C-alpha cells in the first residue's frame, strides 16, 4: 500500500467517495439555484436576503460550501501530486491551497451568519 | 508503389548525447507486411538498430511500441492498419526510460506487477486432485488472465506516466482483479487492503486509453471499476 | 581473463521457459542459491506460444483413464525409440505435476463438474490402442502455454527466485577434469561479460526451430544450449528427429493447434475431400503428427493441394460453429484473422506442415543429468551439467512427439531436475575450480566476434543456413540431397567462422546476440544434417525416400552425434520400465 499523509481521508476510497458525494451536493445546489433564479425573474435584494435568512437555506448553503472545499482539495491535491514532482514546491502549493480553501470557507460562513 | 518512409527514434547511450529521429526508406514490395517485418528490413540496413522481439505472433508481448502515435504490438500490426500517407513513425513505449532505440527499461512496470502479488494465494489444505471450479466461476477469469505484459496499456496511461512508482497502472490492476475474481483465491481482503490508498487504484481517471490500445482486446478500466466496487462493498 | 567479474550460485538455470522455471521453483523453495538466466524476460519465452494443452491421465474426462494407456500412446507415437523408463516416469508422475500447476493457480478450462477440461489430441487411445480415441489433453482454452508460463513465473516471484533477465549465456566453462562448473554470460543491457560459477548448470534453453526457413518457433529459438553443449564436446541424441507440425499457417508459419482437430476440425484437399480418412482410417485427422504431415505433403505432391500453386491444404473449422470456436479456440480465431486473413467461422484456414519441435537434444536420465558415452559405448554422467525441456532428450518423445506431451515433459522433468539437484547439493558437491585457461577457452567465441574486422553479414548467412535445412532436411529426405546439404553446411561453417559483427557497442547490442545465436544455429544444423544422413531408415518424423521402411534390426536405437569427430554412434533404447511390461515394437498404424 502506498502511504500518504496529505490526502483528505488518507484513504483512496474515502477520497473517492467524498468526491462523488460532494459532487452530488453541488449538483443539487446548482440545480436549486438555477431553478430559483428562473422562477423569480424580478428578484430583488429583499427576496434574496429573505431566502438566506431561513435556517434550512443556511444549512444547505453551508453544506455546499463544505462540499466545494472538499471537492477542490481532493481535486487540486491530485493535480499537485501528478505534476509537481519537487517535494518543496508541492508542499508549498498544497499549503497555499489549504489556506485559500480555509479562508473562503470561513468567509462563506461569515457571510451566511453575519450581519 | 514507392518506398515506405519510416521515421524511427534512435538513441545509443554510448555514442549519442541526445535521442533523434532517423529516416529510413523501406521497400516492402507493395505487400501489407507487419510492422515487425519492416523493423527487420531496417535492421538489415543498420544492424545497430535495437528492438525486442520473440514470438512474432502477438502472445509474448516483447515488441510493444508506439506506431504513428498509438501503442501496439509490431508483430500483429499490419502496415495497412497504421500507415498514413506512406509514412510510419516508430517510437519506444512512452513514459519509460529508454535503454537504446526502441528498447525501454520496463523495471517500474514489472515492479507494479509484482506489487499486486500476482499469484494465487490459498490457505486451505491442498487436495489430492485439482481444486474444483465451476465453468461459471472460471468464466470470470476470461478477459483477465490473457494479459501478455506488453505494457502497451500502462504506457499509454497519463496517470501511470505521472506516478509510475505509486499508481499500479492498468496492466497490474487487471492482474490484481484476475486474482480477486478467482474463486480459488483466499487472500481477497488482504489484497483489497493493499489497494485502498489514494494512488494504487484511485489514480485511475477512467479515460480508457488502456482499453483503446490493448492488443489482446482486454478491458483494464472495467477491471478497475470492479476493484472499486469490491473496495466499497468491503469498507461500507 | 582474471578481470572478469564472477557471480557464484549453487545452481544456475539457463532459460526461463516452462522447464527452467519449473526447475527454478523447486530450487527456490529449497532455499538454495539459485538464479534463472534468460535472454528474454521469462514470460516472453516460447512456452508462451503453446496452445492446445498438456496431455496427462488425470482421469477427468474419463474417470477410468490410466497413465499406462498414455505411456503406451507415447511409446507408440515415438515409433518405439522413446525410452520406456522415462516415458513411464513422465506419464505416472504427470498427474502430480499437473495438479501442482492447478494449485499454483493455472486457469484451466473446466467441465461442468468443476474438474479440469480435457480435449482429444492426436495419437491418443484408451486401453492400449484398443478402446478408441481418448480425450487426455488438459487445456486452458487454446492458451495453455501462456497460462502455464505465467503461472510458473508468478510462483517463482512468490518464492523469491533470483532472475538474471535479458542475460545471454555464451558458453559452458569446464574444469580440467571435464566437469561443467559454470558458464560465461553477458548482460545484454550493459554488455558486461561475467563468469558464472555454479555447482549445477541446467540447460533449459528450448528448441532450435529457427534452423529452418519455415517454422512455428519464436525468433529466439536458436538452440543456444545445444550449441553450448556441442562446443563443449558433449554428444547430442536423435538430432535427426524434427517434428513438422501439420498445421502451420501457410505463408506465416504461425501455429494452429492440433486442438482444432481435437475439437472436430479436419483437413481437406482442393477437391474438398477429407483425405486423412485414406491415410489413417481409424484415427483420421488425429493420427500421429508425423503421419498427418506426411499425408499432407503426399496430397500436395500428387496435385491435390489448394491455392494457386497447389502448395497447401485447408483446415476446416466452420462446422464447429461460432460458439465452440469462441469458447474453446479463441486464440486461433484471432491468429487466423491476423495471419491468414480468414475467419475460421466462415472459411477454412490454409495450412502446411511447418517445423515445430526438436525431439532430439542433450541426452539425459530422468533426473536431468546429462549423459555422454565412452569409447566402449558405456554411458557416463557429465558432472555439473543438467538439461530439461525441449533442449533435453530424456527421451520421452522418441522419433515423434505426441501433441500435448511437450508441456508435460517441461513440468515433469523440470521438477525432477530441481528435486535431484536439491538432493545433490544437500549431499555436497565439490568440483575443481576452473582455471584461467579454462575460462579463456570459453571466452574464445565472443572474443572472436568482438575482434572481427570484416566478412560476410550475419542475417544473410542465417538465411542461407535456413534454406539449406529447408531444402535438404524437410519432411521427406533422400541421400543425395542430404549429402549436398551436409557439404554446403560444412562450407557455411567456415564462412560463419569469418563473418563480421559490425556493431561492437555494449548497450543492448542485439546484433551481437544474433551473431552468437548464429553459431548455435550452425551447431544444431550440422548435428541434424549428419544424424539425418546416417540414419538409414524411416522412423517417426525421419522419412527417407531411399529407405522407406523402419529397420528395427539396425536402428531400434538412439543416434548419438559426437561433435569433435562428427561421428554418429548408436545408443541403446531403454525397454525396461519398472512397473509395467515392456511395450514391444509393433507396426505403427492409426
Tab-separated table of C-alpha atoms in Angstrom, chain C residues 32-435:
chain	number	residue	atom	x	y	z
C	32	UNK	CA	19.426	-22.968	-2.480
C	33	UNK	CA	21.185	-20.016	-4.040
C	34	UNK	CA	19.672	-20.283	-7.492
C	35	UNK	CA	19.344	-17.958	-10.452
C	36	UNK	CA	17.457	-18.159	-13.704
C	37	UNK	CA	19.403	-16.626	-16.554
C	38	UNK	CA	17.207	-15.823	-19.538
C	39	UNK	CA	17.892	-13.936	-22.736
C	40	UNK	CA	14.335	-12.582	-22.659
C	41	UNK	CA	12.035	-11.626	-19.800
C	42	UNK	CA	10.733	-15.090	-18.771
C	43	UNK	CA	7.147	-14.673	-19.971
C	44	UNK	CA	8.492	-13.931	-23.487
C	45	UNK	CA	9.880	-17.482	-23.714
C	46	UNK	CA	8.496	-19.791	-26.373
C	47	UNK	CA	6.431	-21.882	-23.936
C	48	UNK	CA	4.017	-18.945	-24.090
C	49	UNK	CA	3.056	-19.960	-27.640
C	50	UNK	CA	1.894	-23.472	-26.740
C	51	UNK	CA	-1.799	-23.630	-27.405
C	52	UNK	CA	-3.679	-26.897	-27.174
C	53	UNK	CA	-2.773	-28.255	-23.796
C	54	UNK	CA	-0.869	-30.577	-21.543
C	55	UNK	CA	-1.566	-34.281	-22.006
C	56	UNK	CA	-1.912	-36.227	-18.805
C	57	UNK	CA	-4.054	-39.028	-17.396
C	58	UNK	CA	-5.740	-37.056	-14.615
C	59	UNK	CA	-8.950	-39.045	-15.210
C	60	UNK	CA	-11.159	-36.031	-15.573
C	61	UNK	CA	-12.902	-36.550	-18.920
C	62	UNK	CA	-12.771	-40.311	-18.382
C	63	UNK	CA	-12.714	-41.445	-14.722
C	64	UNK	CA	-11.203	-44.771	-15.794
C	65	UNK	CA	-8.282	-43.219	-17.641
C	66	UNK	CA	-4.924	-44.815	-16.887
C	67	UNK	CA	-1.418	-43.373	-17.158
C	68	UNK	CA	-0.292	-46.692	-18.664
C	69	UNK	CA	-2.520	-46.041	-21.678
C	70	UNK	CA	-0.885	-42.650	-22.015
C	71	UNK	CA	2.510	-44.322	-21.763
C	72	UNK	CA	1.553	-46.790	-24.478
C	73	UNK	CA	0.496	-43.946	-26.771
C	74	UNK	CA	3.725	-42.084	-26.042
C	75	UNK	CA	5.947	-45.061	-26.814
C	76	UNK	CA	3.999	-45.950	-29.955
C	77	UNK	CA	3.896	-42.301	-31.032
C	78	UNK	CA	7.681	-42.157	-30.649
C	79	UNK	CA	7.953	-45.121	-33.010
C	80	UNK	CA	9.495	-47.217	-30.213
C	81	UNK	CA	12.697	-45.292	-29.640
C	82	UNK	CA	11.270	-43.402	-26.685
C	83	UNK	CA	12.947	-44.703	-23.529
C	84	UNK	CA	10.326	-46.712	-21.675
C	85	UNK	CA	11.651	-45.997	-18.184
C	86	UNK	CA	11.488	-42.261	-18.922
C	87	UNK	CA	8.038	-42.464	-20.525
C	88	UNK	CA	6.853	-44.440	-17.535
C	89	UNK	CA	8.190	-41.772	-15.190
C	90	UNK	CA	6.619	-38.916	-17.154
C	91	UNK	CA	3.190	-40.483	-17.531
C	92	UNK	CA	2.946	-41.740	-13.949
C	93	UNK	CA	4.327	-38.588	-12.282
C	94	UNK	CA	2.367	-36.382	-14.675
C	95	UNK	CA	-0.879	-36.103	-12.706
C	96	UNK	CA	1.028	-34.906	-9.644
C	97	UNK	CA	2.775	-32.237	-11.702
C	98	UNK	CA	-0.464	-31.098	-13.357
C	99	UNK	CA	-2.357	-30.871	-10.069
C	100	UNK	CA	0.528	-28.819	-8.677
C	101	UNK	CA	0.116	-26.391	-11.565
C	102	UNK	CA	-3.582	-26.105	-10.811
C	103	UNK	CA	-2.827	-25.451	-7.144
C	104	UNK	CA	-0.420	-22.736	-8.240
C	105	UNK	CA	-3.337	-21.048	-9.979
C	106	UNK	CA	-3.192	-22.118	-13.621
C	107	UNK	CA	-6.621	-21.120	-15.014
C	108	UNK	CA	-7.578	-24.406	-16.668
C	109	UNK	CA	-10.883	-24.579	-18.533
C	110	UNK	CA	-13.437	-26.688	-16.680
C	111	UNK	CA	-16.051	-29.368	-17.123
C	112	UNK	CA	-19.468	-28.868	-15.534
C	113	UNK	CA	-18.407	-30.948	-12.522
C	114	UNK	CA	-15.628	-28.445	-11.834
C	115	UNK	CA	-12.763	-30.664	-12.913
C	116	UNK	CA	-10.100	-29.730	-15.458
C	117	UNK	CA	-11.283	-29.737	-19.079
C	118	UNK	CA	-9.613	-32.327	-21.318
C	119	UNK	CA	-9.805	-32.499	-25.107
C	120	UNK	CA	-8.871	-35.206	-27.608
C	121	UNK	CA	-5.479	-34.865	-29.279
C	122	UNK	CA	-3.623	-36.828	-31.930
C	123	UNK	CA	-2.324	-40.297	-31.171
C	124	UNK	CA	-4.396	-40.742	-28.008
C	125	UNK	CA	-6.094	-44.014	-27.214
C	126	UNK	CA	-7.781	-45.885	-24.404
C	127	UNK	CA	-6.871	-49.364	-23.299
C	128	UNK	CA	-3.534	-49.629	-25.156
C	129	UNK	CA	-4.933	-48.700	-28.538
C	130	UNK	CA	-7.967	-50.953	-28.253
C	131	UNK	CA	-10.536	-48.583	-26.716
C	132	UNK	CA	-10.840	-45.836	-29.297
C	133	UNK	CA	-9.966	-42.151	-29.103
C	134	UNK	CA	-9.135	-40.730	-25.677
C	135	UNK	CA	-9.529	-37.112	-24.519
C	136	UNK	CA	-6.483	-36.584	-22.352
C	137	UNK	CA	-5.185	-33.094	-23.051
C	138	UNK	CA	-5.795	-30.646	-20.198
C	139	UNK	CA	-6.436	-27.194	-21.586
C	140	UNK	CA	-6.821	-23.552	-20.701
C	141	UNK	CA	-8.852	-22.638	-23.818
C	142	UNK	CA	-6.200	-22.552	-26.572
C	143	UNK	CA	-3.727	-20.579	-24.482
C	144	UNK	CA	-2.420	-23.339	-22.235
C	145	UNK	CA	1.257	-22.478	-22.707
C	146	UNK	CA	0.619	-18.841	-21.903
C	147	UNK	CA	-1.344	-19.748	-18.795
C	148	UNK	CA	1.313	-22.267	-17.732
C	149	UNK	CA	4.307	-19.986	-18.266
C	150	UNK	CA	2.719	-17.044	-16.471
C	151	UNK	CA	1.660	-19.266	-13.574
C	152	UNK	CA	5.196	-20.606	-13.193
C	153	UNK	CA	6.714	-17.136	-13.392
C	154	UNK	CA	4.230	-15.882	-10.806
C	155	UNK	CA	5.076	-18.683	-8.419
C	156	UNK	CA	8.768	-18.009	-8.835
C	157	UNK	CA	8.052	-14.412	-7.807
C	158	UNK	CA	6.192	-15.772	-4.813
C	159	UNK	CA	9.222	-17.836	-3.837
C	160	UNK	CA	11.746	-15.047	-4.477
C	161	UNK	CA	13.730	-16.707	-7.251
C	162	UNK	CA	16.678	-14.615	-8.449
C	163	UNK	CA	16.311	-13.646	-12.096
C	164	UNK	CA	19.029	-12.520	-14.456
C	165	UNK	CA	16.648	-11.314	-17.144
C	166	UNK	CA	17.979	-10.324	-20.555
C	167	UNK	CA	21.263	-12.057	-19.918
C	168	UNK	CA	22.735	-14.269	-22.604
C	169	UNK	CA	24.724	-17.430	-21.843
C	170	UNK	CA	27.674	-17.624	-24.216
C	171	UNK	CA	29.476	-20.868	-23.427
C	172	UNK	CA	29.936	-23.507	-20.748
C	173	UNK	CA	33.009	-23.459	-18.525
C	174	UNK	CA	34.623	-26.851	-17.922
C	175	UNK	CA	37.353	-27.608	-15.393
C	176	UNK	CA	40.443	-29.697	-16.012
C	177	UNK	CA	38.503	-32.889	-15.308
C	178	UNK	CA	35.800	-32.140	-17.839
C	179	UNK	CA	33.121	-31.244	-15.255
C	180	UNK	CA	30.844	-28.340	-16.057
C	181	UNK	CA	31.401	-25.683	-13.393
C	182	UNK	CA	29.518	-22.693	-14.785
C	183	UNK	CA	29.268	-20.542	-17.845
C	184	UNK	CA	30.244	-17.295	-19.451
C	185	UNK	CA	27.299	-14.930	-19.654
C	186	UNK	CA	26.642	-11.458	-20.944
C	187	UNK	CA	24.261	-8.873	-19.552
C	188	UNK	CA	22.530	-7.679	-22.695
C	189	UNK	CA	21.618	-4.281	-21.267
C	190	UNK	CA	25.167	-3.288	-20.388
C	191	UNK	CA	27.249	-5.681	-22.468
C	192	UNK	CA	29.160	-6.768	-19.382
C	193	UNK	CA	30.565	-10.296	-19.614
C	194	UNK	CA	30.776	-12.289	-16.391
C	195	UNK	CA	31.943	-15.690	-15.250
C	196	UNK	CA	29.047	-17.511	-13.590
C	197	UNK	CA	30.316	-20.182	-11.185
C	198	UNK	CA	27.898	-22.899	-10.272
C	199	UNK	CA	27.796	-26.426	-8.907
C	200	UNK	CA	24.908	-27.288	-11.190
C	201	UNK	CA	24.321	-25.785	-14.628
C	202	UNK	CA	20.913	-26.526	-16.109
C	203	UNK	CA	20.380	-26.043	-19.823
C	204	UNK	CA	16.693	-25.259	-20.251
C	205	UNK	CA	17.197	-23.349	-23.444
C	206	UNK	CA	14.396	-24.872	-25.504
C	207	UNK	CA	14.355	-25.727	-29.171
C	208	UNK	CA	16.059	-24.536	-32.300
C	209	UNK	CA	13.305	-24.413	-34.910
C	210	UNK	CA	14.980	-21.366	-36.400
C	211	UNK	CA	17.398	-23.641	-38.268
C	212	UNK	CA	14.532	-23.993	-40.756
C	213	UNK	CA	13.239	-21.212	-43.001
C	214	UNK	CA	9.656	-22.070	-42.148
C	215	UNK	CA	8.926	-22.740	-38.502
C	216	UNK	CA	6.281	-22.229	-35.853
C	217	UNK	CA	9.070	-21.376	-33.411
C	218	UNK	CA	9.742	-17.967	-31.926
C	219	UNK	CA	12.627	-15.921	-33.295
C	220	UNK	CA	14.540	-16.676	-30.097
C	221	UNK	CA	14.542	-20.470	-30.638
C	222	UNK	CA	18.118	-20.725	-31.765
C	223	UNK	CA	19.295	-23.795	-29.861
C	224	UNK	CA	21.661	-21.905	-27.571
C	225	UNK	CA	22.001	-24.714	-25.049
C	226	UNK	CA	22.578	-27.311	-27.765
C	227	UNK	CA	25.241	-25.116	-29.302
C	228	UNK	CA	26.961	-24.603	-25.961
C	229	UNK	CA	26.952	-28.308	-25.158
C	230	UNK	CA	28.241	-29.277	-28.613
C	231	UNK	CA	31.069	-26.760	-28.454
C	232	UNK	CA	31.971	-28.166	-25.045
C	233	UNK	CA	32.293	-31.531	-26.773
C	234	UNK	CA	29.199	-33.276	-25.425
C	235	UNK	CA	27.169	-35.572	-27.697
C	236	UNK	CA	23.601	-34.974	-28.932
C	237	UNK	CA	20.940	-37.627	-29.232
C	238	UNK	CA	18.382	-38.195	-32.027
C	239	UNK	CA	19.050	-34.854	-33.676
C	240	UNK	CA	17.603	-36.091	-36.992
C	241	UNK	CA	14.167	-36.182	-35.377
C	242	UNK	CA	12.406	-32.900	-36.104
C	243	UNK	CA	8.679	-32.677	-35.885
C	244	UNK	CA	6.833	-30.899	-38.650
C	245	UNK	CA	3.516	-29.728	-37.277
C	246	UNK	CA	0.711	-30.420	-39.743
C	247	UNK	CA	-0.969	-27.073	-39.273
C	248	UNK	CA	1.294	-24.063	-39.569
C	249	UNK	CA	-0.496	-21.148	-41.225
C	250	UNK	CA	0.524	-21.089	-44.882
C	251	UNK	CA	2.927	-18.228	-45.589
C	252	UNK	CA	3.259	-17.031	-41.982
C	253	UNK	CA	4.350	-20.243	-40.222
C	254	UNK	CA	2.377	-19.448	-37.098
C	255	UNK	CA	0.944	-22.462	-35.313
C	256	UNK	CA	-2.670	-23.573	-35.381
C	257	UNK	CA	-3.189	-26.039	-32.557
C	258	UNK	CA	-3.899	-29.729	-33.028
C	259	UNK	CA	-6.740	-28.963	-30.612
C	260	UNK	CA	-8.632	-27.648	-33.663
C	261	UNK	CA	-8.774	-31.200	-34.952
C	262	UNK	CA	-9.342	-32.450	-31.406
C	263	UNK	CA	-12.449	-30.267	-31.217
C	264	UNK	CA	-13.694	-31.706	-34.507
C	265	UNK	CA	-11.955	-29.797	-37.280
C	266	UNK	CA	-10.436	-31.684	-40.213
C	267	UNK	CA	-8.141	-31.287	-43.194
C	268	UNK	CA	-9.378	-31.130	-46.786
C	269	UNK	CA	-7.637	-31.087	-50.163
C	270	UNK	CA	-8.564	-28.986	-53.175
C	271	UNK	CA	-11.461	-31.322	-54.011
C	272	UNK	CA	-12.867	-30.790	-50.545
C	273	UNK	CA	-12.038	-34.395	-49.671
C	274	UNK	CA	-11.254	-35.320	-46.059
C	275	UNK	CA	-8.112	-37.075	-47.213
C	276	UNK	CA	-6.899	-38.328	-43.814
C	277	UNK	CA	-9.614	-40.978	-43.994
C	278	UNK	CA	-7.496	-42.663	-46.666
C	279	UNK	CA	-4.173	-42.488	-44.787
C	280	UNK	CA	-5.397	-43.264	-41.254
C	281	UNK	CA	-8.818	-44.912	-41.420
C	282	UNK	CA	-9.250	-45.127	-37.647
C	283	UNK	CA	-7.670	-42.028	-36.118
C	284	UNK	CA	-8.122	-39.930	-39.287
C	285	UNK	CA	-7.064	-36.341	-38.559
C	286	UNK	CA	-5.922	-37.348	-35.085
C	287	UNK	CA	-3.189	-39.731	-36.210
C	288	UNK	CA	0.389	-39.024	-35.090
C	289	UNK	CA	1.726	-35.682	-36.283
C	290	UNK	CA	4.362	-37.295	-38.478
C	291	UNK	CA	1.685	-39.356	-40.219
C	292	UNK	CA	-0.588	-36.370	-40.818
C	293	UNK	CA	2.252	-34.134	-42.018
C	294	UNK	CA	3.460	-36.769	-44.485
C	295	UNK	CA	-0.074	-37.335	-45.769
C	296	UNK	CA	-0.452	-33.617	-46.391
C	297	UNK	CA	2.797	-33.472	-48.350
C	298	UNK	CA	1.684	-36.531	-50.375
C	299	UNK	CA	-1.568	-34.770	-51.260
C	300	UNK	CA	0.341	-31.678	-52.346
C	301	UNK	CA	2.899	-33.676	-54.355
C	302	UNK	CA	0.132	-35.615	-56.083
C	303	UNK	CA	-1.501	-32.410	-57.264
C	304	UNK	CA	-4.362	-32.168	-54.820
C	305	UNK	CA	-3.012	-29.160	-52.936
C	306	UNK	CA	-5.036	-25.975	-52.600
C	307	UNK	CA	-4.401	-22.447	-53.775
C	308	UNK	CA	-2.919	-21.040	-56.964
C	309	UNK	CA	0.272	-23.053	-56.622
C	310	UNK	CA	-1.383	-26.095	-55.084
C	311	UNK	CA	1.114	-25.908	-52.238
C	312	UNK	CA	-1.025	-26.176	-49.124
C	313	UNK	CA	-4.227	-27.771	-47.820
C	314	UNK	CA	-7.156	-26.435	-45.837
C	315	UNK	CA	-8.142	-26.885	-42.203
C	316	UNK	CA	-11.935	-26.791	-41.977
C	317	UNK	CA	-13.451	-25.472	-38.746
C	318	UNK	CA	-16.601	-23.584	-39.793
C	319	UNK	CA	-18.865	-26.556	-38.986
C	320	UNK	CA	-17.923	-26.243	-35.293
C	321	UNK	CA	-19.928	-23.039	-35.055
C	322	UNK	CA	-19.015	-19.653	-33.684
C	323	UNK	CA	-19.795	-20.565	-30.085
C	324	UNK	CA	-17.374	-23.503	-29.846
C	325	UNK	CA	-14.706	-21.514	-31.679
C	326	UNK	CA	-15.172	-18.556	-29.332
C	327	UNK	CA	-15.111	-20.688	-26.201
C	328	UNK	CA	-12.515	-23.344	-26.998
C	329	UNK	CA	-10.359	-21.793	-29.721
C	330	UNK	CA	-10.489	-18.016	-29.300
C	331	UNK	CA	-6.766	-17.569	-29.925
C	332	UNK	CA	-6.955	-19.487	-33.192
C	333	UNK	CA	-9.754	-17.259	-34.455
C	334	UNK	CA	-7.545	-14.245	-33.649
C	335	UNK	CA	-4.416	-15.724	-35.258
C	336	UNK	CA	-6.096	-16.803	-38.478
C	337	UNK	CA	-7.719	-13.423	-38.905
C	338	UNK	CA	-4.356	-11.713	-38.394
C	339	UNK	CA	-2.063	-14.022	-40.332
C	340	UNK	CA	-4.278	-15.780	-42.911
C	341	UNK	CA	-6.947	-13.078	-43.313
C	342	UNK	CA	-9.503	-15.802	-42.787
C	343	UNK	CA	-12.377	-16.021	-40.331
C	344	UNK	CA	-12.424	-19.723	-39.432
C	345	UNK	CA	-16.128	-19.475	-38.585
C	346	UNK	CA	-16.710	-18.905	-42.301
C	347	UNK	CA	-13.741	-20.167	-44.315
C	348	UNK	CA	-11.089	-22.884	-43.972
C	349	UNK	CA	-7.557	-21.925	-42.873
C	350	UNK	CA	-4.719	-22.557	-45.376
C	351	UNK	CA	-2.127	-24.715	-43.622
C	352	UNK	CA	1.112	-26.516	-44.418
C	353	UNK	CA	3.473	-28.763	-42.385
C	354	UNK	CA	5.893	-26.476	-40.569
C	355	UNK	CA	8.959	-27.205	-38.453
C	356	UNK	CA	7.766	-27.302	-34.872
C	357	UNK	CA	9.740	-29.366	-32.373
C	358	UNK	CA	13.128	-30.917	-31.790
C	359	UNK	CA	12.688	-34.414	-30.366
C	360	UNK	CA	16.445	-34.761	-30.031
C	361	UNK	CA	18.785	-32.884	-27.742
C	362	UNK	CA	21.124	-33.341	-24.829
C	363	UNK	CA	20.813	-36.968	-23.682
C	364	UNK	CA	19.815	-37.101	-20.028
C	365	UNK	CA	18.490	-39.531	-17.458
C	366	UNK	CA	15.185	-38.876	-15.712
C	367	UNK	CA	16.947	-36.620	-13.195
C	368	UNK	CA	18.070	-34.266	-15.935
C	369	UNK	CA	21.725	-35.311	-15.633
C	370	UNK	CA	23.483	-35.019	-18.987
C	371	UNK	CA	24.939	-38.228	-20.365
C	372	UNK	CA	27.882	-38.956	-22.566
C	373	UNK	CA	29.286	-42.227	-23.881
C	374	UNK	CA	32.822	-43.586	-23.731
C	375	UNK	CA	34.721	-45.419	-26.463
C	376	UNK	CA	33.240	-48.751	-25.456
C	377	UNK	CA	29.687	-47.416	-25.713
C	378	UNK	CA	29.124	-47.165	-21.974
C	379	UNK	CA	27.031	-44.287	-20.557
C	380	UNK	CA	28.610	-41.758	-18.194
C	381	UNK	CA	27.108	-38.845	-16.292
C	382	UNK	CA	28.547	-35.436	-17.111
C	383	UNK	CA	29.313	-33.850	-13.745
C	384	UNK	CA	27.633	-30.498	-13.192
C	385	UNK	CA	25.597	-30.451	-16.393
C	386	UNK	CA	21.826	-30.878	-16.496
C	387	UNK	CA	19.213	-30.354	-19.175
C	388	UNK	CA	15.445	-30.332	-19.267
C	389	UNK	CA	12.614	-29.395	-21.590
C	390	UNK	CA	12.981	-29.300	-25.358
C	391	UNK	CA	16.774	-28.945	-25.100
C	392	UNK	CA	16.960	-32.331	-23.428
C	393	UNK	CA	16.389	-35.766	-24.912
C	394	UNK	CA	15.364	-37.944	-21.955
C	395	UNK	CA	13.955	-39.482	-24.309
C	396	UNK	CA	10.195	-39.478	-23.945
C	397	UNK	CA	9.356	-38.403	-27.482
C	398	UNK	CA	11.494	-40.865	-29.429
C	399	UNK	CA	11.105	-40.274	-33.135
C	400	UNK	CA	7.880	-38.317	-32.923
C	401	UNK	CA	6.312	-36.367	-30.088
C	402	UNK	CA	2.616	-36.566	-29.318
C	403	UNK	CA	0.711	-33.327	-29.061
C	404	UNK	CA	0.425	-32.069	-25.503
C	405	UNK	CA	3.413	-34.107	-24.340
C	406	UNK	CA	5.853	-31.217	-24.567
C	407	UNK	CA	4.221	-29.223	-21.778
C	408	UNK	CA	4.106	-32.363	-19.655
C	409	UNK	CA	7.782	-33.021	-20.396
C	410	UNK	CA	8.607	-29.462	-19.260
C	411	UNK	CA	6.953	-29.630	-15.896
C	412	UNK	CA	7.729	-33.252	-15.052
C	413	UNK	CA	11.419	-33.116	-15.921
C	414	UNK	CA	11.933	-29.513	-14.830
C	415	UNK	CA	10.582	-30.583	-11.463
C	416	UNK	CA	12.641	-33.795	-11.454
C	417	UNK	CA	15.862	-31.927	-12.235
C	418	UNK	CA	15.129	-29.401	-9.492
C	419	UNK	CA	14.475	-32.131	-6.932
C	420	UNK	CA	17.571	-34.078	-7.903
C	421	UNK	CA	19.853	-31.036	-7.783
C	422	UNK	CA	18.488	-30.107	-4.377
C	423	UNK	CA	19.380	-33.579	-3.125
C	424	UNK	CA	22.823	-33.494	-4.705
C	425	UNK	CA	23.542	-30.063	-3.201
C	426	UNK	CA	22.440	-31.321	0.199
C	427	UNK	CA	24.867	-34.218	-0.068
C	428	UNK	CA	27.586	-31.787	-1.069
C	429	UNK	CA	29.211	-31.219	-4.432
C	430	UNK	CA	32.894	-30.428	-4.819
C	431	UNK	CA	34.382	-29.901	-8.248
C	432	UNK	CA	37.766	-28.494	-9.145
C	433	UNK	CA	37.633	-24.760	-9.876
C	434	UNK	CA	38.031	-23.683	-13.457
C	435	UNK	CA	41.500	-22.408	-14.232
